[in-house]
Structure formats: structure tokens, C-alpha cells
């Protein structure tokens, strides 16, 4: 600062003060942005929950959760068939998708040569990036005609079709998280097993996979959360018929698909509309529960 | 009974099968979508107005809405997400507040998009009287963007070497100056990668938009009015498949499928991969 007069010195001082002010304001600004996340989450719970719980003014909780009679125009709001549809579709998707994801993860982490690894990572990202309507569209134009021609089904709509397409949509989640978990297993563990004469597969099965289990479980739970909440592909393939499915190939409906199908026809604030919000609230609670479950498993991973 | 050695071989073959199946299935999907859709992608189709009843409609309005909604929602959510990312990476100590914020971000990321859509419908469409409009759609999309962007920002900031910051602080810069002039520029490629990947997901999002942006478009092509209906490509594809009346709806669906896939390939391969390489070189 030598050779400068007093005005620049006071300028420098006020500049300095301004910087200190920015420093404080910036800190408060970023805290505000972060707190906004919590506020948003709570307002989602509050608004959707309040609208949904209004249903119980007109419908008893027992009817809503345990009756499968869904005739909104006659005042019957039993959502059991949607609950069952959601759970069964998710189950089919996990049973098909989790093994594929895990096998892919093992391939990516331990078997694939480097050249294929380089393609497989972006390929898995691309699976995630394909929009769910496009999956639904492929299900309608590829899977359903295939089922009709080869299995002699009348329409092909139902839990099976929706579950198969969902499995393709969620296996990348299992794959990425499991591959990370397998990578993270300390290599001395595996080397010790190999040194004792175990084969690669014995090592994988008895050492690596058990050590990676919390990470793999996390992947499967997150995949479940995706499957339960997935809407568009399921809506296009489930058949959208409010009835309890007695077979995997019978048109039925899920919580998400029924919201999309009926929300447009219901007046806002009617018992019918509110019951759809209640279904959304059930989905919300379910996904929050799954996140707490994930937290539980990742806490175990850190403790291990 | 298998000997351990042959079991080893068997399992290896099985995993090769799984890996190659995953790659082959993706290739089959992409070839199917592009082979069916690319022949329809004429300029008249891409930039023409859509039709409700007659054959020969285009997807110009929907294409515009898709990118317009994407742009608006990014403009709103990026500053908020970067702010929260900075807090979590630079300021946060492990207090209850921080834990609550982290849990909220994780939870927001798993809330099903249809639930976000219904929340947007209550708050923006109904209570704020925005109706089914681009404004309501963009505001609801912000909820989808935020958790993804917060996560990538935090990660990108954490990969900036601590020595950069220490050097800046040692030269007398305030923490805020350090963040603005040293940390954020160094983290920018990582943040941009996250933005492009998020953009790819937003472009295909449907459930969140049906009851906020609606299933209609403005009467005028390329209308920047945020109160107009904001039907996007993905919503239009769903609408055609489930309730469309136009006779050529299959041709239009094929075209939209290919357009969406091309846009996503663009975001994922052409933009995200070079950016990722750039951020790796810096790191």
C-alpha cells in the first residue's frame, strides 16, 4: 500500500469491511439453502399428508387398507388391491432385478477385462437415464406382443409384465451400489483366502460377498424404493383395473398407476381426490421408511 | 458334484453371461428405438405443431416445452443446490442440524416423483393458482433436481484439494472469497457433469409433470409464456399411448421415443463424458 494516499486507504478499509460482510452473509446464505431442503421435505409431508388424511372423514382406515372394493362413485374406497398390486410388482421386480444386478456387479468388479469395464459403467448409467415412459412404451410394443404370441395371453397386461420392465429399470441401482461395495472390500481379506488355497469362487462366496453384504443390501433397498414409486412404466403395463390379482397375468392396478389414471377425473378436495392423496402419502411414508432402513445398514457398514 | 475348480469355471461363465446380457440388451433397446423412430424425424415433425385429431402432427411445442422447463427448473435449482452443497462440504460440522439436512436430502431423493407431482399440484397449481402451467411444472421439477444437484455439488467440492484452499486462506482471503474464487472454479467441471446427468433425467420425467405442467401446449409454437400449458415430449408420449386420438399415434410415439433417446445420448455421452475426463485431469 506504499505510495497511496489516505482516500485509497479508507477505500481499502471499506473494501475489507465489505469482504468481511460478504463472508458472513455468504455463510448465512448457504445455511439458508441447506435448511430449505429440510423445509421442503417437511412441507411435502405436511401438504400431502393433510390432504390425504382428510379421506378418513369419509372412509374408515380399516376399509381403506383392507377392503379391495374400489367404487368411488358408490362411495367405496378400499385400496387393498392397489397396495397388493404395488407390493407384488415390486416383489417380482426385485426377484428378477436383484440377481441380475448382483451378477452384473460381480462381473464389473472382478471378472470383466478393463476394455469391457470402460463400456459397462456408462452403459449402466444409460439404463438409468432412459425415461420411464420409454420403458413403458417398449413394454407395450415389444414385451406385450411377445407374451401374447408365445404364451397365448389375451392382453399380457398385469403384474408380470410390469415387474419384468421394472426389473430392467432397477437392476442398475443394485449393480452400481453392489459393485462399489465389492470394490471396497479390503484386498488382504481376499488374498488371505486365496493364499489358503481357496478358489476364486470360494473366496467370492465366503469372504467377499459377506463382507460386501451391507452395501449390497443398501442397493437392493434403494432399488425397492425406486420400484414402489415408479409410475409411468407400471401404469402403461399393469392394465389399470382395480381388482385383486389372482394371477401374475391378470390386469390389476398399483398405488402409483391408480393415482395417474384417476387424478385427472376427480374434483380437488372430494373424498375420491383425497383418497388418491392418501395413496401418495402411503408411498411417501414407505419411501421414508426405506431410507431409514438404508441408514441402518450403512451405519452397520461403517461400524464393520 | 462339481469340483471347486469346475465350479469356479461355471460361475465365471455365468457372470460373463450376465455382463454380456446387460450390454446386449441395452444395444438392442437403442437399436430398436432408433430404427423405429429415426425415419420419422423430419424437420416438419420435429418443429411442427402437434394435432389432437388429425394425422400428420408434429412435436414442436412439446420439444420446446421440454427444454424450456428444463432450463427454468435448472436456473431456479442450481443456485440453491450449490449453496447447500457448499454448506455441506465446507461449513458443516457434524451437528444435529447437519444430520437433519443430510437425511432430508437423501429422503427427497427417494420420494417417488408422483408424490412430488401431487405436492406441486396442491401447492403450485391449486393454492398459488398457477394452474396447469409451465411455471407450476418448473417449480415442481426443482424438487426433483435439488437432491441430485446437492449431492454432486458436495462431491465435486470435496474433491478440490485442501491445499488450494489453505494457500488462499494463507494469502489473507476470507473463507467466502476462497469459496468463490478458488473452490467453485476448481469444482465447476464436476458440478457441470452432475448438471448434465440431472438434465437427462429431467428431460424424461413424466409423473411429476402430468398434474403440474398438464397435458396441453400453448396455441402458439415456441411460446415463452410461463402461464401456458407445458406438455413435454415424455408426457406427450404417455398421453398418446394411453389416451391419444390421432390415427398416426404410433408413428408419433416412435418419433418421440427416438428424440428422447437422442437427447439423452447427447447429455450422457457427448456432454457428460468429456466433462468427467476434464474434472479427472484437474483432480
Coordinates of C-alpha atoms in Angstrom, one line a residue:
Chain A
X1 CA 0.0 0.0 0.0
X2 CA 3.0 2.3 -0.1
X3 CA 2.7 5.4 -2.2
X4 CA -1.1 5.6 -1.9
X5 CA -2.9 8.5 -0.2
X6 CA -5.5 8.5 2.6
X7 CA -8.6 8.1 0.4
X8 CA -7.3 4.8 -1.0
X9 CA -6.6 3.7 2.5
X10 CA -10.1 4.3 3.6
X11 CA -11.3 2.7 0.3
X12 CA -9.2 -0.3 1.2
X13 CA -10.7 -0.3 4.7
X14 CA -14.2 -0.2 3.5
X15 CA -13.4 -2.8 0.8
X16 CA -12.0 -5.0 3.6
X17 CA -15.1 -4.4 5.7
X18 CA -17.3 -5.3 2.7
X19 CA -15.4 -8.6 2.2
X20 CA -16.0 -9.4 5.9
X21 CA -19.6 -8.7 5.4
X22 CA -19.8 -10.9 2.3
X23 CA -18.0 -13.6 4.3
X24 CA -20.8 -13.5 7.0
X25 CA -23.6 -13.1 4.5
X26 CA -22.3 -16.0 2.4
X27 CA -22.2 -18.3 5.4
X28 CA -25.8 -17.4 6.3
X29 CA -26.8 -17.8 2.7
X30 CA -25.6 -21.3 2.3
X31 CA -27.1 -22.3 5.7
X32 CA -30.4 -21.0 4.4
X33 CA -30.1 -23.0 1.2
X34 CA -29.4 -26.1 3.3
X35 CA -32.2 -25.6 5.7
X36 CA -34.5 -25.2 2.7
X37 CA -34.0 -28.9 2.0
X38 CA -35.4 -29.8 5.4
X39 CA -38.3 -27.3 5.0
X40 CA -39.2 -28.7 1.6
X41 CA -39.2 -32.3 2.9
X42 CA -41.5 -31.3 5.8
X43 CA -43.8 -29.3 3.6
X44 CA -44.2 -32.3 1.3
X45 CA -45.0 -34.5 4.2
X46 CA -47.4 -31.8 5.6
X47 CA -49.3 -30.9 2.4
X48 CA -49.7 -34.4 1.0
X49 CA -50.4 -35.9 4.5
X50 CA -53.0 -33.3 5.3
X51 CA -54.8 -33.7 2.0
X52 CA -54.6 -37.4 2.2
X53 CA -55.7 -37.8 5.9
X54 CA -58.9 -35.9 5.1
X55 CA -60.0 -39.1 3.4
X56 CA -60.7 -40.6 6.9
X57 CA -63.5 -38.1 7.3
X58 CA -65.5 -40.2 4.8
X59 CA -63.8 -43.6 4.9
X60 CA -62.7 -45.7 7.8
X61 CA -59.0 -46.7 7.9
X62 CA -59.9 -50.3 8.0
X63 CA -62.0 -50.1 4.8
X64 CA -59.2 -48.2 3.1
X65 CA -56.4 -50.6 3.9
X66 CA -58.2 -53.9 4.0
X67 CA -61.1 -53.7 1.6
X68 CA -60.5 -54.3 -2.1
X69 CA -63.8 -52.7 -3.1
X70 CA -62.9 -49.6 -5.1
X71 CA -66.1 -48.0 -6.4
X72 CA -65.5 -44.2 -5.9
X73 CA -68.9 -43.3 -7.5
X74 CA -70.6 -45.6 -4.9
X75 CA -68.5 -44.2 -2.0
X76 CA -66.5 -47.4 -1.6
X77 CA -62.8 -46.6 -1.2
X78 CA -60.9 -49.8 -0.5
X79 CA -57.3 -49.6 -1.6
X80 CA -56.2 -53.1 -0.7
X81 CA -55.9 -54.2 -4.4
X82 CA -53.6 -51.2 -5.1
X83 CA -51.5 -52.0 -2.1
X84 CA -51.3 -55.6 -3.1
X85 CA -50.5 -54.6 -6.7
X86 CA -47.7 -52.3 -5.6
X87 CA -46.1 -54.8 -3.3
X88 CA -46.4 -57.8 -5.7
X89 CA -45.0 -55.8 -8.7
X90 CA -42.1 -54.7 -6.5
X91 CA -41.5 -58.2 -5.4
X92 CA -41.4 -59.5 -9.0
X93 CA -39.1 -56.7 -10.0
X94 CA -36.7 -57.4 -7.1
X95 CA -36.7 -61.2 -7.6
X96 CA -35.7 -60.7 -11.3
X97 CA -33.7 -57.5 -11.0
X98 CA -31.6 -58.1 -7.9
X99 CA -29.8 -61.3 -9.1
X100 CA -29.1 -59.7 -12.5
X101 CA -27.8 -56.6 -10.8
X102 CA -25.6 -58.6 -8.4
X103 CA -24.3 -60.8 -11.1
X104 CA -23.5 -57.7 -13.2
X105 CA -21.8 -56.1 -10.2
X106 CA -19.6 -59.2 -9.7
X107 CA -18.8 -59.2 -13.4
X108 CA -17.9 -55.5 -13.4
X109 CA -15.9 -55.6 -10.2
X110 CA -13.9 -58.9 -10.6
X111 CA -14.4 -60.6 -14.0
X112 CA -14.6 -58.1 -16.8
X113 CA -11.5 -57.2 -18.7
X114 CA -10.6 -53.4 -18.5
X115 CA -11.9 -52.7 -22.0
X116 CA -15.4 -54.0 -21.2
X117 CA -15.4 -52.3 -17.8
X118 CA -14.9 -49.0 -19.6
X119 CA -18.1 -49.6 -21.7
X120 CA -20.2 -51.2 -18.9
X121 CA -20.1 -48.3 -16.5
X122 CA -21.6 -45.7 -18.9
X123 CA -23.9 -48.4 -20.2
X124 CA -25.4 -48.9 -16.7
X125 CA -25.7 -45.1 -16.4
X126 CA -27.6 -45.1 -19.7
X127 CA -30.1 -47.7 -18.4
X128 CA -30.9 -45.3 -15.6
X129 CA -31.2 -42.3 -18.0
X130 CA -33.7 -43.9 -20.3
X131 CA -37.1 -42.3 -19.3
X132 CA -39.6 -44.5 -17.7
X133 CA -42.2 -43.7 -20.4
X134 CA -39.8 -45.0 -22.9
X135 CA -39.5 -48.2 -20.9
X136 CA -43.3 -48.4 -20.8
X137 CA -43.5 -47.8 -24.5
X138 CA -41.0 -50.6 -25.2
X139 CA -43.0 -52.8 -22.9
X140 CA -46.2 -52.1 -24.8
X141 CA -44.6 -52.6 -28.3
X142 CA -42.1 -55.4 -27.5
X143 CA -43.0 -57.3 -24.4
X144 CA -46.8 -57.5 -24.6
X145 CA -46.9 -58.7 -28.2
X146 CA -44.2 -61.3 -27.3
X147 CA -46.3 -62.5 -24.3
X148 CA -49.4 -62.7 -26.4
X149 CA -47.8 -64.6 -29.3
X150 CA -45.8 -67.0 -27.2
X151 CA -47.9 -67.6 -24.0
X152 CA -51.3 -67.2 -25.6
X153 CA -52.3 -64.5 -23.1
X154 CA -55.3 -62.4 -24.0
X155 CA -53.6 -59.0 -23.3
X156 CA -50.4 -59.5 -21.4
X157 CA -51.2 -56.7 -19.0
X158 CA -50.5 -57.4 -15.4
X159 CA -48.0 -57.8 -12.6
X160 CA -45.7 -59.9 -14.6
X161 CA -45.2 -57.5 -17.5
X162 CA -44.9 -54.5 -15.2
X163 CA -42.5 -56.5 -12.9
X164 CA -40.2 -57.5 -15.8
X165 CA -39.9 -54.0 -17.1
X166 CA -39.4 -52.6 -13.6
X167 CA -36.6 -55.2 -13.1
X168 CA -34.8 -53.8 -16.0
X169 CA -35.3 -50.3 -14.6
X170 CA -34.0 -51.1 -11.1
X171 CA -31.1 -53.5 -11.7
X172 CA -28.7 -50.7 -12.4
X173 CA -29.2 -49.4 -8.9
X174 CA -28.3 -52.8 -7.4
X175 CA -25.4 -53.1 -9.8
X176 CA -23.7 -49.8 -9.1
X177 CA -24.0 -49.9 -5.3
X178 CA -23.0 -53.6 -5.1
X179 CA -20.0 -53.1 -7.4
X180 CA -18.9 -50.2 -5.1
X181 CA -19.3 -52.4 -2.1
X182 CA -17.4 -55.3 -3.6
X183 CA -14.6 -52.9 -4.6
X184 CA -14.4 -51.6 -1.1
X185 CA -13.7 -55.0 0.5
X186 CA -10.1 -54.8 1.7
X187 CA -8.0 -56.9 -0.6
X188 CA -5.9 -58.6 2.2
X189 CA -9.1 -60.4 3.1
X190 CA -9.4 -61.9 -0.3
X191 CA -5.6 -62.5 -0.6
X192 CA -5.7 -64.4 2.7
X193 CA -8.4 -66.7 1.4
X194 CA -6.6 -67.3 -1.9
X195 CA -3.3 -68.0 -0.1
X196 CA -5.1 -70.7 2.0
X197 CA -5.9 -72.5 -1.3
X198 CA -9.5 -71.3 -1.9
X199 CA -10.6 -70.9 -5.5
X200 CA -11.8 -67.5 -6.8
X201 CA -15.4 -68.5 -6.4
X202 CA -15.0 -69.9 -2.9
X203 CA -13.3 -66.6 -1.9
X204 CA -16.1 -64.6 -3.5
X205 CA -18.8 -66.6 -1.9
X206 CA -17.4 -67.0 1.6
X207 CA -15.3 -63.8 2.0
X208 CA -16.1 -61.0 -0.5
X209 CA -19.8 -61.2 -0.7
X210 CA -20.4 -61.5 3.1
X211 CA -18.1 -58.5 3.6
X212 CA -19.9 -56.5 1.0
X213 CA -23.4 -57.6 2.2
X214 CA -24.4 -54.3 3.9
X215 CA -23.6 -52.3 0.7
X216 CA -25.5 -54.9 -1.5
X217 CA -28.5 -54.7 0.9
X218 CA -28.4 -50.9 0.6
X219 CA -28.6 -51.3 -3.2
X220 CA -31.5 -53.7 -3.0
X221 CA -33.4 -51.5 -0.6
X222 CA -32.9 -48.4 -2.8
X223 CA -34.0 -50.4 -5.8
X224 CA -37.1 -51.4 -3.9
X225 CA -37.8 -47.7 -3.2
X226 CA -37.5 -47.0 -6.9
X227 CA -39.7 -49.9 -7.8
X228 CA -42.5 -48.9 -5.4
X229 CA -42.6 -45.3 -6.5
X230 CA -42.2 -46.0 -10.3
X231 CA -45.2 -44.7 -12.0
X232 CA -45.3 -44.3 -15.8
X233 CA -43.9 -47.7 -17.0
X234 CA -46.1 -49.5 -14.5
X235 CA -49.2 -47.5 -15.4
X236 CA -48.7 -48.4 -19.1
X237 CA -48.3 -52.2 -18.4
X238 CA -50.4 -53.1 -15.4
X239 CA -53.7 -53.0 -17.1
X240 CA -55.3 -50.4 -14.7
X241 CA -58.2 -52.5 -13.4
X242 CA -59.0 -52.0 -9.7
X243 CA -59.3 -55.7 -8.8
X244 CA -57.2 -58.1 -6.6
X245 CA -55.0 -60.0 -9.0
X246 CA -55.3 -63.8 -8.7
X247 CA -52.6 -64.4 -11.2
X248 CA -49.5 -62.6 -12.4
X249 CA -51.0 -62.2 -15.8
X250 CA -54.3 -60.5 -14.8
X251 CA -54.8 -56.8 -15.3
X252 CA -54.7 -55.0 -11.9
X253 CA -53.5 -51.7 -10.6
X254 CA -50.9 -50.2 -8.2
X255 CA -50.9 -47.2 -5.9
X256 CA -48.9 -45.1 -8.4
X257 CA -50.8 -46.2 -11.5
X258 CA -54.2 -45.5 -10.0
X259 CA -53.2 -42.0 -9.0
X260 CA -52.2 -41.2 -12.5
X261 CA -55.3 -42.8 -14.1
X262 CA -57.9 -41.2 -11.8
X263 CA -56.4 -37.9 -10.6
X264 CA -57.5 -36.2 -13.7
X265 CA -61.1 -37.2 -13.3
X266 CA -61.6 -36.2 -9.6
X267 CA -62.5 -32.8 -8.2
X268 CA -59.8 -31.4 -5.9
X269 CA -60.9 -31.8 -2.3
X270 CA -63.5 -34.6 -2.9
X271 CA -63.3 -37.8 -0.9
X272 CA -62.2 -39.5 -4.1
X273 CA -59.4 -37.0 -4.7
X274 CA -58.3 -37.1 -1.1
X275 CA -58.1 -40.9 -1.2
X276 CA -55.7 -40.6 -4.1
X277 CA -53.6 -38.2 -2.0
X278 CA -53.7 -40.7 0.8
X279 CA -52.2 -43.3 -1.5
X280 CA -49.5 -40.9 -2.3
X281 CA -49.0 -40.3 1.4
X282 CA -48.7 -44.1 1.9
X283 CA -46.0 -44.1 -0.8
X284 CA -44.2 -41.2 0.8
X285 CA -44.2 -42.9 4.3
X286 CA -43.0 -46.2 2.6
X287 CA -40.1 -44.4 0.9
X288 CA -39.1 -42.6 4.1
X289 CA -39.1 -45.9 5.9
X290 CA -36.9 -47.4 3.3
X291 CA -34.4 -44.6 3.6
X292 CA -34.2 -45.1 7.4
X293 CA -33.6 -48.8 6.7
X294 CA -30.7 -47.8 4.3
X295 CA -29.3 -45.6 7.1
X296 CA -29.4 -48.5 9.4
X297 CA -27.4 -50.7 7.1
X298 CA -24.9 -48.0 6.2
X299 CA -24.3 -47.4 9.9
X300 CA -23.6 -51.1 10.2
X301 CA -21.2 -50.9 7.2
X302 CA -19.3 -48.1 9.0
X303 CA -19.2 -50.0 12.2
X304 CA -17.8 -53.1 10.5
Chain B
X1 CA -20.9 -82.9 -7.6
X2 CA -18.8 -80.1 -9.0
X3 CA -15.1 -79.9 -8.1
X4 CA -14.1 -76.5 -6.8
X5 CA -12.2 -75.8 -10.0
X6 CA -15.1 -76.6 -12.3
X7 CA -17.5 -74.6 -10.0
X8 CA -15.1 -71.7 -10.5
X9 CA -15.3 -72.0 -14.2
X10 CA -19.0 -72.4 -14.2
X11 CA -19.5 -69.2 -12.1
X12 CA -17.1 -67.2 -14.3
X13 CA -19.1 -68.2 -17.3
X14 CA -22.3 -67.3 -15.6
X15 CA -21.0 -63.8 -14.7
X16 CA -19.7 -63.3 -18.3
X17 CA -23.2 -64.2 -19.4
X18 CA -24.8 -61.6 -17.1
X19 CA -22.4 -58.9 -18.2
X20 CA -22.8 -59.5 -21.9
X21 CA -26.6 -59.8 -21.5
X22 CA -26.7 -56.4 -19.9
X23 CA -24.7 -54.9 -22.8
X24 CA -26.6 -56.7 -25.5
X25 CA -30.0 -55.8 -24.0
X26 CA -29.0 -52.1 -24.0
X27 CA -27.7 -52.3 -27.5
X28 CA -31.0 -54.0 -28.6
X29 CA -33.1 -51.3 -26.9
X30 CA -31.2 -48.4 -28.5
X31 CA -31.2 -50.0 -32.0
X32 CA -34.9 -50.8 -31.7
X33 CA -35.8 -47.3 -30.6
X34 CA -33.6 -45.5 -33.2
X35 CA -34.5 -47.9 -36.0
X36 CA -38.3 -47.3 -35.4
X37 CA -38.0 -43.6 -34.7
X38 CA -35.3 -42.1 -36.8
X39 CA -37.2 -42.3 -40.1
X40 CA -39.9 -40.1 -38.6
X41 CA -37.6 -37.4 -37.6
X42 CA -38.1 -34.8 -40.3
X43 CA -37.9 -31.1 -39.7
X44 CA -41.7 -30.9 -40.2
X45 CA -42.2 -33.4 -37.4
X46 CA -39.6 -32.0 -35.0
X47 CA -40.7 -28.4 -35.3
X48 CA -44.3 -28.7 -36.4
X49 CA -47.4 -28.1 -34.3
X50 CA -49.0 -31.2 -32.7
X51 CA -52.5 -32.1 -33.7
X52 CA -55.3 -33.5 -31.5
X53 CA -57.3 -35.4 -34.0
X54 CA -55.7 -35.2 -37.5
X55 CA -52.8 -37.3 -38.6
X56 CA -49.5 -35.6 -39.6
X57 CA -49.0 -33.5 -36.4
X58 CA -45.5 -32.6 -35.2
X59 CA -43.9 -32.3 -31.8
X60 CA -42.5 -28.8 -32.0
X61 CA -44.4 -27.4 -29.0
X62 CA -43.6 -30.3 -26.8
X63 CA -39.9 -30.2 -27.8
X64 CA -39.8 -26.6 -26.9
X65 CA -41.6 -27.1 -23.6
X66 CA -39.2 -29.9 -22.6
X67 CA -36.1 -27.8 -22.9
X68 CA -37.9 -24.6 -21.6
X69 CA -39.0 -26.4 -18.4
X70 CA -35.5 -28.0 -18.1
X71 CA -33.9 -24.5 -18.4
X72 CA -36.3 -22.8 -15.9
X73 CA -36.0 -25.5 -13.3
X74 CA -32.2 -25.5 -13.6
X75 CA -32.0 -21.8 -13.2
X76 CA -34.0 -21.9 -10.0
X77 CA -32.5 -25.0 -8.5
X78 CA -28.8 -24.6 -9.4
X79 CA -28.0 -21.7 -7.1
X80 CA -29.9 -23.3 -4.2
X81 CA -28.2 -26.6 -4.7
X82 CA -24.8 -25.1 -5.0
X83 CA -25.4 -23.2 -1.8
X84 CA -26.5 -26.3 0.1
X85 CA -23.6 -28.2 -1.4
X86 CA -21.1 -25.6 -0.2
X87 CA -22.6 -25.7 3.2
X88 CA -22.4 -29.4 3.5
X89 CA -18.8 -29.6 2.1
X90 CA -17.2 -26.5 3.6
X91 CA -19.1 -25.3 6.7
X92 CA -21.0 -28.2 8.2
X93 CA -19.8 -29.8 11.4
X94 CA -21.5 -32.9 12.5
X95 CA -24.3 -31.3 14.4
X96 CA -27.9 -32.3 14.6
X97 CA -28.7 -29.6 12.0
X98 CA -26.3 -31.1 9.5
X99 CA -27.6 -34.6 10.2
X100 CA -31.1 -33.4 9.6
X101 CA -30.1 -31.7 6.4
X102 CA -28.3 -34.8 5.1
X103 CA -31.2 -37.0 5.9
X104 CA -33.6 -34.6 4.2
X105 CA -31.5 -34.6 1.0
X106 CA -31.4 -38.4 1.0
X107 CA -35.1 -38.6 1.7
X108 CA -36.0 -36.0 -1.0
X109 CA -34.0 -38.1 -3.5
X110 CA -36.1 -41.2 -2.8
X111 CA -39.6 -39.5 -2.7
X112 CA -41.4 -41.0 -5.7
X113 CA -41.8 -38.5 -8.4
X114 CA -45.6 -38.9 -8.5
X115 CA -45.7 -37.8 -4.8
X116 CA -43.7 -34.7 -5.7
X117 CA -46.1 -34.2 -8.6
X118 CA -49.1 -34.3 -6.2
X119 CA -47.3 -31.9 -3.8
X120 CA -46.8 -29.5 -6.7
X121 CA -50.4 -29.9 -7.7
X122 CA -51.6 -28.9 -4.2
X123 CA -49.1 -26.0 -3.6
X124 CA -48.4 -24.5 -7.0
X125 CA -51.3 -25.5 -9.2
X126 CA -54.1 -25.1 -6.7
X127 CA -53.1 -22.9 -3.7
X128 CA -50.9 -20.5 -5.7
X129 CA -53.4 -20.5 -8.6
X130 CA -50.8 -21.2 -11.2
X131 CA -53.0 -23.8 -12.9
X132 CA -51.5 -26.4 -15.2
X133 CA -48.7 -24.3 -16.5
X134 CA -45.0 -24.2 -17.3
X135 CA -44.5 -22.2 -14.1
X136 CA -46.1 -24.8 -11.9
X137 CA -44.2 -27.6 -13.7
X138 CA -40.8 -25.9 -13.4
X139 CA -41.3 -25.1 -9.7
X140 CA -42.2 -28.8 -9.1
X141 CA -39.2 -30.0 -11.1
X142 CA -37.0 -28.0 -8.8
X143 CA -37.9 -30.6 -6.1
X144 CA -36.6 -33.4 -8.3
X145 CA -33.4 -31.5 -9.3
X146 CA -32.4 -30.3 -5.8
X147 CA -31.3 -33.5 -4.1
X148 CA -29.4 -34.8 -7.1
X149 CA -27.6 -31.4 -7.6
X150 CA -26.8 -31.0 -3.9
X151 CA -25.2 -34.4 -3.9
X152 CA -23.0 -33.8 -7.0
X153 CA -22.0 -30.3 -5.8
X154 CA -20.9 -31.6 -2.4
X155 CA -18.9 -34.4 -4.0
X156 CA -17.3 -32.0 -6.5
X157 CA -16.3 -29.6 -3.8
X158 CA -14.9 -32.3 -1.6
X159 CA -12.6 -33.4 -4.4
X160 CA -10.9 -30.0 -4.6
X161 CA -7.5 -30.5 -2.9
X162 CA -7.3 -28.9 0.5
X163 CA -4.0 -27.3 -0.4
X164 CA -5.8 -24.9 -2.8
X165 CA -7.9 -23.6 0.0
X166 CA -5.1 -23.4 2.5
X167 CA -3.0 -21.4 0.1
X168 CA -5.8 -19.0 -0.5
X169 CA -6.5 -18.6 3.2
X170 CA -2.8 -18.1 3.9
X171 CA -2.7 -15.2 1.4
X172 CA -5.3 -13.5 3.6
X173 CA -8.5 -14.2 1.6
X174 CA -11.7 -14.7 3.6
X175 CA -13.5 -18.1 3.5
X176 CA -16.1 -16.7 1.2
X177 CA -13.5 -15.3 -1.2
X178 CA -11.8 -18.6 -1.2
X179 CA -15.0 -20.4 -2.0
X180 CA -16.0 -18.1 -4.8
X181 CA -12.6 -17.7 -6.5
X182 CA -10.8 -20.9 -5.7
X183 CA -13.1 -23.7 -4.7
X184 CA -16.0 -23.2 -7.1
X185 CA -13.9 -22.7 -10.2
X186 CA -12.0 -25.9 -9.4
X187 CA -15.2 -27.8 -8.7
X188 CA -17.0 -26.4 -11.8
X189 CA -16.3 -29.4 -14.2
X190 CA -17.6 -31.8 -11.6
X191 CA -20.7 -29.7 -11.0
X192 CA -21.4 -29.4 -14.7
X193 CA -21.2 -33.2 -15.1
X194 CA -23.8 -33.5 -12.4
X195 CA -26.0 -30.9 -14.1
X196 CA -25.9 -32.7 -17.5
X197 CA -26.8 -36.1 -15.9
X198 CA -29.6 -34.5 -13.9
X199 CA -30.8 -32.7 -17.1
X200 CA -31.0 -36.1 -18.8
X201 CA -33.3 -37.4 -16.1
X202 CA -35.5 -34.2 -16.0
X203 CA -36.0 -34.4 -19.7
X204 CA -37.6 -37.9 -19.5
X205 CA -39.6 -37.1 -16.3
X206 CA -43.3 -37.6 -16.7
X207 CA -45.1 -38.5 -13.4
X208 CA -44.2 -35.2 -11.8
X209 CA -45.4 -33.1 -14.8
X210 CA -48.8 -34.6 -15.7
X211 CA -50.6 -32.8 -12.9
X212 CA -48.5 -29.7 -12.7
X213 CA -47.5 -28.7 -16.3
X214 CA -50.5 -30.5 -17.7
X215 CA -51.1 -32.3 -21.0
X216 CA -51.7 -29.3 -23.2
X217 CA -49.4 -26.9 -25.0
X218 CA -49.8 -23.2 -26.0
X219 CA -51.7 -22.4 -29.1
X220 CA -48.5 -20.7 -30.4
X221 CA -45.4 -22.5 -31.2
X222 CA -42.3 -21.6 -29.1
X223 CA -44.3 -19.5 -26.7
X224 CA -42.2 -18.4 -23.7
X225 CA -45.3 -17.5 -21.7
X226 CA -44.9 -19.4 -18.3
X227 CA -48.6 -19.5 -17.7
X228 CA -49.2 -21.6 -20.8
X229 CA -49.7 -25.4 -20.6
X230 CA -46.4 -27.2 -20.5
X231 CA -46.8 -30.6 -22.0
X232 CA -43.4 -32.1 -22.6
X233 CA -42.2 -34.9 -25.0
X234 CA -42.3 -37.5 -22.4
X235 CA -45.8 -36.5 -21.2
X236 CA -47.0 -36.4 -24.8
X237 CA -45.6 -39.9 -25.4
X238 CA -47.6 -41.2 -22.4
X239 CA -50.7 -39.3 -23.4
X240 CA -50.6 -40.7 -26.9
X241 CA -50.1 -44.3 -25.7
X242 CA -52.9 -44.1 -23.1
X243 CA -55.5 -41.6 -24.5
X244 CA -54.3 -40.4 -27.9
X245 CA -56.9 -40.0 -30.6
X246 CA -54.7 -39.2 -33.6
X247 CA -54.6 -42.1 -36.2
X248 CA -50.8 -41.9 -36.6
X249 CA -50.1 -42.0 -32.9
X250 CA -47.8 -45.0 -33.3
X251 CA -45.6 -43.2 -35.8
X252 CA -45.5 -40.1 -33.5
X253 CA -44.7 -42.3 -30.4
X254 CA -41.8 -43.9 -32.4
X255 CA -40.6 -40.5 -33.3
X256 CA -40.8 -39.2 -29.7
X257 CA -39.0 -42.3 -28.4
X258 CA -36.1 -41.7 -30.7
X259 CA -36.0 -38.0 -30.0
X260 CA -35.8 -38.6 -26.2
X261 CA -33.1 -41.3 -26.7
X262 CA -31.1 -39.0 -28.9
X263 CA -31.4 -36.2 -26.3
X264 CA -30.3 -38.5 -23.5
X265 CA -27.4 -39.9 -25.5
X266 CA -26.4 -36.3 -26.2
X267 CA -26.5 -35.4 -22.5
X268 CA -24.8 -38.6 -21.3
X269 CA -22.2 -39.3 -23.9
X270 CA -21.4 -36.1 -25.7
X271 CA -21.5 -33.7 -22.7
X272 CA -21.0 -35.7 -19.5
X273 CA -18.1 -38.0 -20.6
X274 CA -15.8 -35.2 -21.8
X275 CA -16.6 -33.2 -18.6
X276 CA -15.8 -36.1 -16.5
X277 CA -12.5 -36.5 -18.2
X278 CA -11.8 -32.8 -17.7
X279 CA -12.5 -33.0 -14.0
X280 CA -10.3 -36.1 -13.6
X281 CA -7.4 -34.3 -15.3
X282 CA -7.7 -31.4 -12.8
X283 CA -8.1 -33.6 -9.7

